[in-house]
Tab-separated table of C-alpha atoms and ligand atoms in Angstrom:
chain	number	residue	atom	x	y	z
A	1	MET	CA	-0.029	-0.182	-0.032
A	2	LYS	CA	2.748	2.312	0.665
A	3	GLU	CA	3.947	1.618	-2.605
A	4	ASN	CA	1.162	1.994	-4.047
A	5	LEU	CA	0.571	5.873	-2.134
A	6	GLN	CA	4.207	6.693	-3.352
A	7	ALA	CA	3.270	5.421	-7.278
A	8	ILE	CA	0.478	7.795	-6.719
A	9	ARG	CA	2.394	11.204	-5.589
A	10	GLU	CA	4.764	10.530	-8.095
A	11	LYS	CA	2.618	10.475	-10.886
A	12	ALA	CA	0.224	12.929	-9.452
A	13	MET	CA	3.655	15.130	-9.149
A	14	ASP	CA	4.750	13.884	-12.760
A	15	LEU	CA	1.896	15.208	-14.587
A	16	LEU	CA	1.636	18.440	-12.124
A	17	ASN	CA	4.909	19.542	-13.194
A	18	ASN	CA	3.955	19.545	-16.907
A	19	VAL	CA	1.075	21.358	-16.830
A	20	LYS	CA	-0.239	24.113	-19.708
A	21	GLU	CA	-3.453	24.966	-18.888
A	22	LEU	CA	-5.657	26.110	-15.963
A	23	LYS	CA	-8.173	23.448	-17.499
A	24	ARG	CA	-6.259	20.991	-17.424
A	25	LEU	CA	-5.513	21.397	-13.472
A	26	ASP	CA	-8.967	21.622	-12.899
A	27	GLU	CA	-8.712	17.681	-14.549
A	28	ILE	CA	-6.103	16.405	-12.228
A	29	ARG	CA	-7.210	17.840	-9.113
A	30	VAL	CA	-10.382	15.349	-9.721
A	31	GLU	CA	-8.344	12.545	-11.305
A	32	PHE	CA	-6.707	12.275	-7.370
A	33	LEU	CA	-8.112	13.933	-4.756
A	34	GLY	CA	-11.861	13.903	-6.483
A	35	LYS	CA	-14.774	11.285	-5.485
A	36	LYS	CA	-13.413	8.662	-7.619
A	37	GLY	CA	-9.899	9.565	-8.058
A	38	GLU	CA	-7.075	7.701	-7.277
A	39	LEU	CA	-5.801	7.990	-3.800
A	40	THR	CA	-9.785	8.245	-2.333
A	41	LYS	CA	-10.069	5.146	-4.087
A	42	VAL	CA	-6.260	3.966	-1.526
A	43	LEU	CA	-7.760	5.387	1.031
A	44	ARG	CA	-11.004	3.597	1.473
A	45	GLY	CA	-8.971	0.194	1.050
A	46	MET	CA	-7.721	1.558	4.437
A	47	LYS	CA	-10.313	-0.081	6.239
A	48	ASN	CA	-8.599	-3.550	5.343
A	49	LEU	CA	-5.683	-2.589	6.646
A	50	SER	CA	-4.212	-4.121	10.419
A	51	PRO	CA	-4.978	-1.985	13.232
A	52	GLU	CA	-1.048	-1.677	13.426
A	53	GLU	CA	-0.389	-0.212	10.400
A	54	ARG	CA	-3.475	1.938	9.912
A	55	PRO	CA	-2.474	5.308	11.791
A	56	ALA	CA	1.373	4.859	9.719
A	57	ILE	CA	-0.242	4.683	5.800
A	58	GLY	CA	-2.955	7.258	6.939
A	59	GLN	CA	-0.636	10.003	8.108
A	60	LEU	CA	1.307	8.771	4.684
A	61	ALA	CA	-1.538	9.444	2.524
A	62	ASN	CA	-2.895	12.264	4.071
A	63	ASN	CA	0.604	14.045	3.949
A	64	ILE	CA	0.706	13.134	-0.065
A	65	ARG	CA	-2.799	14.685	-0.614
A	66	GLU	CA	-1.362	18.105	1.404
A	67	ALA	CA	1.151	17.978	-0.603
A	68	ILE	CA	-0.855	17.435	-3.976
A	69	GLU	CA	-3.321	20.279	-3.090
A	70	GLU	CA	-0.146	22.130	-2.042
A	71	LYS	CA	1.146	21.531	-5.488
A	72	ILE	CA	-2.337	22.503	-7.486
A	73	GLU	CA	-2.177	25.730	-5.606
A	74	GLU	CA	1.620	26.470	-6.763
A	75	VAL	CA	1.350	25.434	-10.059
A	76	LYS	CA	-2.449	27.479	-10.514
A	77	ASN	CA	-1.025	30.764	-9.485
A	78	GLU	CA	2.192	30.065	-11.700
A	79	LEU	CA	-0.684	29.408	-14.463
A	80	MET	CA	-2.241	32.614	-13.230
A	81	LYS	CA	-0.146	34.696	-14.153
A	82	LYS	CA	1.735	33.708	-16.996
A	83	GLU	CA	-1.536	33.927	-18.612
A	84	GLN	CA	-1.820	37.874	-16.754
A	85	GLU	CA	1.647	38.331	-18.467
A	86	GLU	CA	0.628	37.012	-22.258
A	87	ARG	CA	-2.160	39.212	-22.058
A	88	LEU	CA	-0.597	42.308	-20.912
A	89	LYS	CA	2.367	41.415	-23.597
A	90	SER	CA	-0.444	41.479	-26.700
A	91	GLU	CA	-2.244	44.028	-25.609
A	92	VAL	CA	0.859	46.564	-25.778
A	93	ILE	CA	0.647	49.210	-27.350
A	94	ASP	CA	3.501	50.316	-30.088
A	95	VAL	CA	3.286	54.303	-30.157
A	96	THR	CA	6.721	53.605	-32.143
A	97	MET	CA	4.184	52.374	-34.962
A	98	PRO	CA	3.925	54.442	-38.110
A	99	GLY	CA	0.061	55.531	-38.516
A	100	LYS	CA	-2.174	53.735	-41.081
A	101	LYS	CA	-3.219	56.486	-43.969
A	102	ARG	CA	-6.797	56.785	-43.805
A	103	ARG	CA	-8.348	57.633	-47.776
A	104	LEU	CA	-10.061	60.332	-47.344
A	105	GLY	CA	-13.530	60.981	-49.777
A	106	HIS	CA	-14.056	64.173	-51.893
A	107	ARG	CA	-15.936	65.974	-53.316
A	108	HIS	CA	-18.190	65.506	-56.329
A	109	PRO	CA	-17.100	67.417	-58.980
A	110	MET	CA	-20.980	68.210	-59.995
A	111	ASN	CA	-21.023	69.489	-56.122
A	112	LEU	CA	-17.883	71.536	-56.638
A	113	VAL	CA	-19.251	73.589	-60.067
A	114	VAL	CA	-22.637	74.230	-58.704
A	115	ASP	CA	-20.701	75.712	-55.599
A	116	GLU	CA	-18.133	77.552	-58.043
A	117	ILE	CA	-21.867	78.595	-59.689
A	118	LYS	CA	-23.609	79.837	-56.050
A	119	GLU	CA	-20.760	81.725	-55.273
A	120	ILE	CA	-20.507	84.238	-58.722
A	121	PHE	CA	-24.363	84.461	-58.281
A	122	LEU	CA	-24.000	85.378	-55.124
A	123	GLY	CA	-21.291	87.685	-55.571
A	124	MET	CA	-23.346	89.425	-58.184
A	125	GLY	CA	-26.532	89.996	-55.455
A	126	TYR	CA	-28.601	86.371	-56.407
A	127	LYS	CA	-30.629	84.241	-54.206
A	128	ILE	CA	-31.145	81.271	-54.818
A	129	ALA	CA	-34.037	78.991	-55.026
A	130	GLU	CA	-35.322	76.050	-55.667
A	131	GLY	CA	-38.914	73.776	-56.796
A	132	PRO	CA	-40.313	70.457	-57.134
A	133	GLU	CA	-38.819	67.551	-59.137
A	134	ILE	CA	-42.273	66.949	-59.720
A	135	GLU	CA	-44.359	69.596	-61.812
A	136	THR	CA	-47.381	70.002	-63.627
A	137	GLU	CA	-48.240	70.502	-66.928
A	138	TYR	CA	-48.864	74.090	-66.227
A	139	TYR	CA	-45.211	75.056	-64.652
A	140	ASN	CA	-43.352	72.385	-67.280
A	141	PHE	CA	-44.728	73.697	-70.235
A	142	GLU	CA	-48.427	76.199	-70.068
A	143	ALA	CA	-46.739	79.212	-68.092
A	144	LEU	CA	-43.445	79.017	-69.865
A	145	ASN	CA	-45.264	79.344	-73.211
A	146	ILE	CA	-44.728	75.738	-74.831
A	147	PRO	CA	-47.999	75.766	-76.319
A	148	LYS	CA	-49.709	71.964	-76.651
A	149	GLU	CA	-48.041	70.676	-79.919
A	150	HIS	CA	-44.719	71.114	-79.116
A	151	PRO	CA	-42.063	68.551	-79.443
A	152	ALA	CA	-40.730	68.827	-75.881
A	153	ARG	CA	-43.867	67.904	-74.365
A	154	ASP	CA	-43.990	64.640	-76.515
A	155	GLU	CA	-44.089	61.357	-74.653
A	156	GLN	CA	-41.135	60.414	-75.674
A	157	ASP	CA	-39.059	63.181	-74.470
A	158	THR	CA	-40.738	63.626	-71.064
A	159	PHE	CA	-41.477	61.468	-68.721
A	160	TYR	CA	-44.692	61.643	-67.512
A	161	ILE	CA	-46.206	60.131	-63.982
A	162	ASN	CA	-49.742	60.932	-64.675
A	163	GLU	CA	-52.416	63.498	-66.866
A	164	ASN	CA	-51.429	66.147	-64.616
A	165	PHE	CA	-47.785	64.677	-62.945
A	166	MET	CA	-44.318	64.751	-64.568
A	167	LEU	CA	-41.418	64.712	-64.036
A	168	ARG	CA	-39.609	68.273	-64.405
A	169	THR	CA	-37.377	68.277	-68.134
A	170	ALA	CA	-35.829	71.992	-66.954
A	171	THR	CA	-35.398	74.218	-63.694
A	172	SER	CA	-37.329	76.936	-65.835
A	173	PRO	CA	-40.960	75.805	-63.626
A	174	ILE	CA	-38.983	77.219	-60.856
A	175	GLN	CA	-38.507	80.728	-62.314
A	176	VAL	CA	-42.379	80.874	-62.364
A	177	ARG	CA	-43.147	79.885	-59.248
A	178	VAL	CA	-40.141	82.361	-57.702
A	179	MET	CA	-42.449	85.508	-60.326
A	180	GLU	CA	-45.721	84.670	-58.949
A	181	LYS	CA	-44.276	84.886	-55.290
A	182	GLU	CA	-42.145	87.546	-54.979
A	183	LYS	CA	-42.171	91.408	-56.606
A	184	PRO	CA	-39.197	92.747	-58.638
A	185	PRO	CA	-36.738	93.530	-58.328
A	186	ILE	CA	-35.696	89.760	-58.627
A	187	ARG	CA	-32.263	88.098	-59.238
A	188	ILE	CA	-32.313	84.232	-58.387
A	189	ILE	CA	-30.693	81.234	-59.731
A	190	CYS	CA	-31.859	77.283	-59.361
A	191	PRO	CA	-29.794	74.328	-59.550
A	192	GLY	CA	-31.839	71.444	-59.306
A	193	LYS	CA	-32.127	67.829	-60.549
A	194	VAL	CA	-33.966	67.693	-64.262
A	195	TYR	CA	-35.410	64.519	-65.852
A	196	ARG	CA	-35.429	63.423	-70.000
A	197	SER	CA	-36.007	60.049	-71.415
A	198	ASP	CA	-33.004	60.097	-73.146
A	199	GLU	CA	-31.009	57.045	-73.466
A	200	VAL	CA	-26.859	56.745	-72.026
A	201	ASP	CA	-24.326	57.953	-73.489
A	202	ALA	CA	-21.260	59.842	-73.047
A	203	THR	CA	-22.698	63.451	-73.235
A	204	HIS	CA	-26.802	62.122	-72.101
A	205	SER	CA	-28.058	60.964	-68.832
A	206	PRO	CA	-31.851	60.602	-67.899
A	207	VAL	CA	-31.380	62.268	-65.228
A	208	PHE	CA	-29.122	65.533	-65.064
A	209	HIS	CA	-28.474	69.077	-63.507
A	210	GLN	CA	-29.230	72.534	-64.990
A	211	LEU	CA	-28.837	75.756	-63.068
A	212	GLU	CA	-31.423	78.499	-64.326
A	213	GLY	CA	-30.982	81.750	-63.659
A	214	LEU	CA	-33.526	84.964	-63.219
A	215	VAL	CA	-33.507	89.024	-63.645
A	216	VAL	CA	-36.326	90.526	-63.296
A	217	ASP	CA	-36.811	94.612	-62.649
A	218	LYS	CA	-37.445	97.991	-64.845
A	219	ASN	CA	-34.885	98.859	-67.875
A	220	ILE	CA	-33.657	95.509	-67.724
A	221	THR	CA	-31.534	95.167	-70.692
A	222	PHE	CA	-30.446	92.188	-73.423
A	223	ALA	CA	-26.865	94.013	-72.590
A	224	ASP	CA	-27.380	93.503	-68.680
A	225	LEU	CA	-27.822	89.542	-69.886
A	226	LYS	CA	-24.581	89.778	-71.889
A	227	GLY	CA	-22.902	91.571	-68.843
A	228	ALA	CA	-23.791	89.081	-66.362
A	229	LEU	CA	-23.077	86.541	-68.345
A	230	GLU	CA	-19.923	86.891	-69.859
A	231	VAL	CA	-18.946	87.760	-66.068
A	232	PHE	CA	-19.343	84.488	-65.170
A	233	ALA	CA	-18.213	82.702	-67.813
A	234	LYS	CA	-14.805	84.510	-66.974
A	235	GLU	CA	-15.037	83.638	-63.196
A	236	LEU	CA	-15.361	80.313	-63.776
A	237	PHE	CA	-12.938	79.522	-66.566
A	238	GLY	CA	-11.182	82.521	-66.302
A	239	ASP	CA	-10.369	85.660	-67.846
A	240	LYS	CA	-8.672	84.696	-70.824
A	241	VAL	CA	-12.150	82.976	-72.209
A	242	LYS	CA	-14.384	84.863	-74.707
A	243	VAL	CA	-17.809	84.351	-75.034
A	244	ARG	CA	-20.060	84.638	-78.147
A	245	PHE	CA	-23.914	84.641	-78.656
A	246	ARG	CA	-25.887	83.121	-81.191
A	247	PRO	CA	-29.505	83.778	-81.898
A	248	HIS	CA	-31.676	80.691	-81.222
A	249	PHE	CA	-35.071	79.972	-79.994
A	250	PHE	CA	-36.584	79.087	-77.328
A	251	PRO	CA	-40.826	79.657	-76.264
A	252	PHE	CA	-40.005	82.047	-73.078
A	253	THR	CA	-37.800	83.698	-74.545
A	254	GLU	CA	-37.765	86.322	-76.461
A	255	PRO	CA	-34.940	87.530	-78.325
A	256	SER	CA	-33.250	84.427	-77.366
A	257	ALA	CA	-30.166	83.009	-77.672
A	258	GLU	CA	-26.838	80.490	-77.104
A	259	MET	CA	-24.080	81.667	-75.207
A	260	ASP	CA	-20.398	79.499	-76.225
A	261	ILE	CA	-17.040	80.448	-74.743
A	262	SER	CA	-13.928	80.034	-76.331
A	263	CYS	CA	-12.700	76.287	-76.305
A	264	VAL	CA	-11.291	75.280	-73.333
A	265	ALA	CA	-8.732	72.528	-74.256
A	266	CYS	CA	-7.550	74.646	-77.669
A	267	GLY	CA	-7.883	78.104	-76.335
A	268	GLY	CA	-10.367	78.761	-79.825
A	269	LYS	CA	-8.019	77.287	-81.956
A	270	GLY	CA	-9.509	74.292	-83.204
A	271	CYS	CA	-9.438	70.562	-81.438
A	272	ASN	CA	-11.322	67.916	-81.287
A	273	ILE	CA	-13.086	68.584	-77.816
A	274	CYS	CA	-14.850	71.979	-79.619
A	275	LYS	CA	-15.040	69.707	-83.428
A	276	GLY	CA	-12.918	72.177	-84.533
A	277	SER	CA	-15.243	74.977	-84.107
A	278	GLY	CA	-12.661	76.952	-81.307
A	279	TRP	CA	-16.326	77.845	-79.192
A	280	ILE	CA	-18.467	75.572	-76.456
A	281	GLU	CA	-21.776	75.860	-75.826
A	282	ILE	CA	-22.309	76.656	-72.475
A	283	LEU	CA	-26.051	78.029	-72.244
A	284	GLY	CA	-29.160	79.244	-73.148
A	285	CYS	CA	-30.706	82.103	-72.824
A	286	GLY	CA	-32.978	85.166	-73.826
A	287	MET	CA	-35.574	88.525	-72.304
A	288	VAL	CA	-38.128	86.847	-70.694
A	289	HIS	CA	-41.520	86.587	-73.662
A	290	PRO	CA	-43.334	89.203	-72.423
A	291	LYS	CA	-46.361	86.547	-72.002
A	292	VAL	CA	-44.418	84.616	-69.704
A	293	LEU	CA	-43.830	87.854	-67.635
A	294	LYS	CA	-47.803	88.406	-67.604
A	295	MET	CA	-48.670	85.346	-66.847
A	296	ALA	CA	-47.174	84.896	-63.985
A	297	GLY	CA	-48.778	88.270	-62.950
A	298	ILE	CA	-46.212	90.997	-63.511
A	299	ASP	CA	-46.500	93.588	-65.709
A	300	PRO	CA	-44.703	93.310	-69.002
A	301	ASP	CA	-45.386	97.047	-69.648
A	302	ILE	CA	-43.459	98.138	-66.488
A	303	TYR	CA	-41.195	95.286	-66.599
A	304	THR	CA	-38.615	93.604	-68.512
A	305	GLY	CA	-35.969	90.512	-67.336
A	306	PHE	CA	-33.423	88.384	-68.542
A	307	ALA	CA	-33.163	84.553	-68.117
A	308	PHE	CA	-30.707	81.333	-68.482
A	309	GLY	CA	-30.393	78.116	-68.217
A	310	MET	CA	-27.763	75.613	-68.112
A	311	GLY	CA	-26.804	72.227	-68.332
A	312	LEU	CA	-24.318	71.023	-65.437
A	313	GLU	CA	-22.407	67.958	-65.984
A	314	ARG	CA	-21.478	69.547	-70.192
A	315	LEU	CA	-20.179	72.538	-68.318
A	316	ALA	CA	-18.354	70.195	-65.889
A	317	MET	CA	-17.540	68.398	-68.576
A	318	SER	CA	-15.665	71.161	-69.598
A	319	LYS	CA	-14.287	72.372	-66.775
A	320	TYR	CA	-12.285	69.302	-66.211
A	321	GLY	CA	-11.808	67.871	-69.327
A	322	VAL	CA	-13.876	64.832	-68.691
A	323	LYS	CA	-14.596	62.735	-71.834
A	324	ASP	CA	-17.478	60.920	-70.840
A	325	LEU	CA	-21.132	62.456	-67.928
A	326	ARG	CA	-21.437	58.669	-66.775
A	327	LEU	CA	-17.831	59.021	-64.805
A	328	PHE	CA	-19.774	61.524	-62.762
A	329	VAL	CA	-22.498	58.860	-61.785
A	330	GLU	CA	-20.089	55.782	-61.366
A	331	ASN	CA	-18.861	56.607	-57.850
A	332	ASP	CA	-15.277	55.462	-58.640
A	333	VAL	CA	-12.894	56.371	-56.093
A	334	ARG	CA	-10.200	56.734	-58.595
A	335	PHE	CA	-11.500	59.071	-60.806
A	336	LEU	CA	-13.226	61.313	-57.690
A	337	GLU	CA	-10.249	61.425	-56.340
A	338	GLN	CA	-8.862	63.503	-58.695
A	339	PHE	CA	-10.589	66.342	-57.942
B	401	LIG	N1	-34.740	75.692	-70.237
B	401	LIG	C1	-33.918	75.137	-71.999
B	401	LIG	C2	-33.660	73.525	-71.518
B	401	LIG	O1	-33.978	72.744	-70.716
B	401	LIG	C3	-32.779	75.936	-70.717
B	401	LIG	C4	-32.787	77.774	-71.040
B	401	LIG	C5	-32.720	78.033	-72.107
B	401	LIG	C6	-33.529	78.364	-70.036
B	401	LIG	C7	-33.184	79.217	-72.150
B	401	LIG	C8	-33.709	79.660	-69.916
B	401	LIG	C9	-33.718	80.219	-71.210
B	401	LIG	O2	-34.004	80.284	-69.040
B	401	LIG	O3	-34.072	81.753	-71.018
B	401	LIG	O4	-32.673	73.809	-72.373
């Protein structure tokens, strides 16, 4: 029995010396000291011993139990210490490590252009006006002197929601809404999204942005229009840019014109961007039609006004040399990063 006990002790110590995990430590405790443990089994066998043998073996068994318990406690403390050390080591922050560079977002080129144009016109005393993207027949067409048979009303060009409502095809309806509400002098610009049933290609999209301008006051002339728009072009494209006005037709202005700027790519010499002409068309404009003023409640015998409208994607394309407007909606960071 004595040898038996010594063997248990050795076995336990051997195991305990090699334990690496707290969990295993607990298993060992059960293996030796638990109810069905090896030492417990031996102690149960004591009843078969002679009374002379019993005290010495009992003593020995108790010593071994105490030794194993002590050893378990000791190993437990060691393991816990080690575990803590490892945790501390793994949680250490190395302040000398180089920082990670974060990829910053960029302002979208369309927003850059809109903001720049806003600044230019705000500097000339214009205010910003907005209007709904869902418009009525009246504001989108009727009040702009666009007659019933006009091709612009064609269902192939306009997204109709039902008989009465459509997605606005231009920012021009905002002019009318402002004139109905405000008395001259009026000086506004209206940026916004507009919708046309166009196929997508490098220069067309069913959703795009326009910016409308309107000035109404006494004695406003075509010279005021030319002056304001020339200042605008030079502010946006630089002092060297030249402008020219070509006669044109719009139902809501009379007379009407289109404004070209000298090509920003070649400076007017002629290249593939301006198709050899040296000029790029950037906006439509004209003197507000007396009928349009009258319908909106402004007396055309007292007041005159000018208006203009421009497509912002095209403008941004000229300004930044972008060849395909689809790039504006693809959200490719490699594109956006360049602005
Ligand atoms: N509404 C025109 C378009 O969508 C742009 C335009 C031209 C607006 C002349 C105007 C203007 O206010 O006077 O093409």
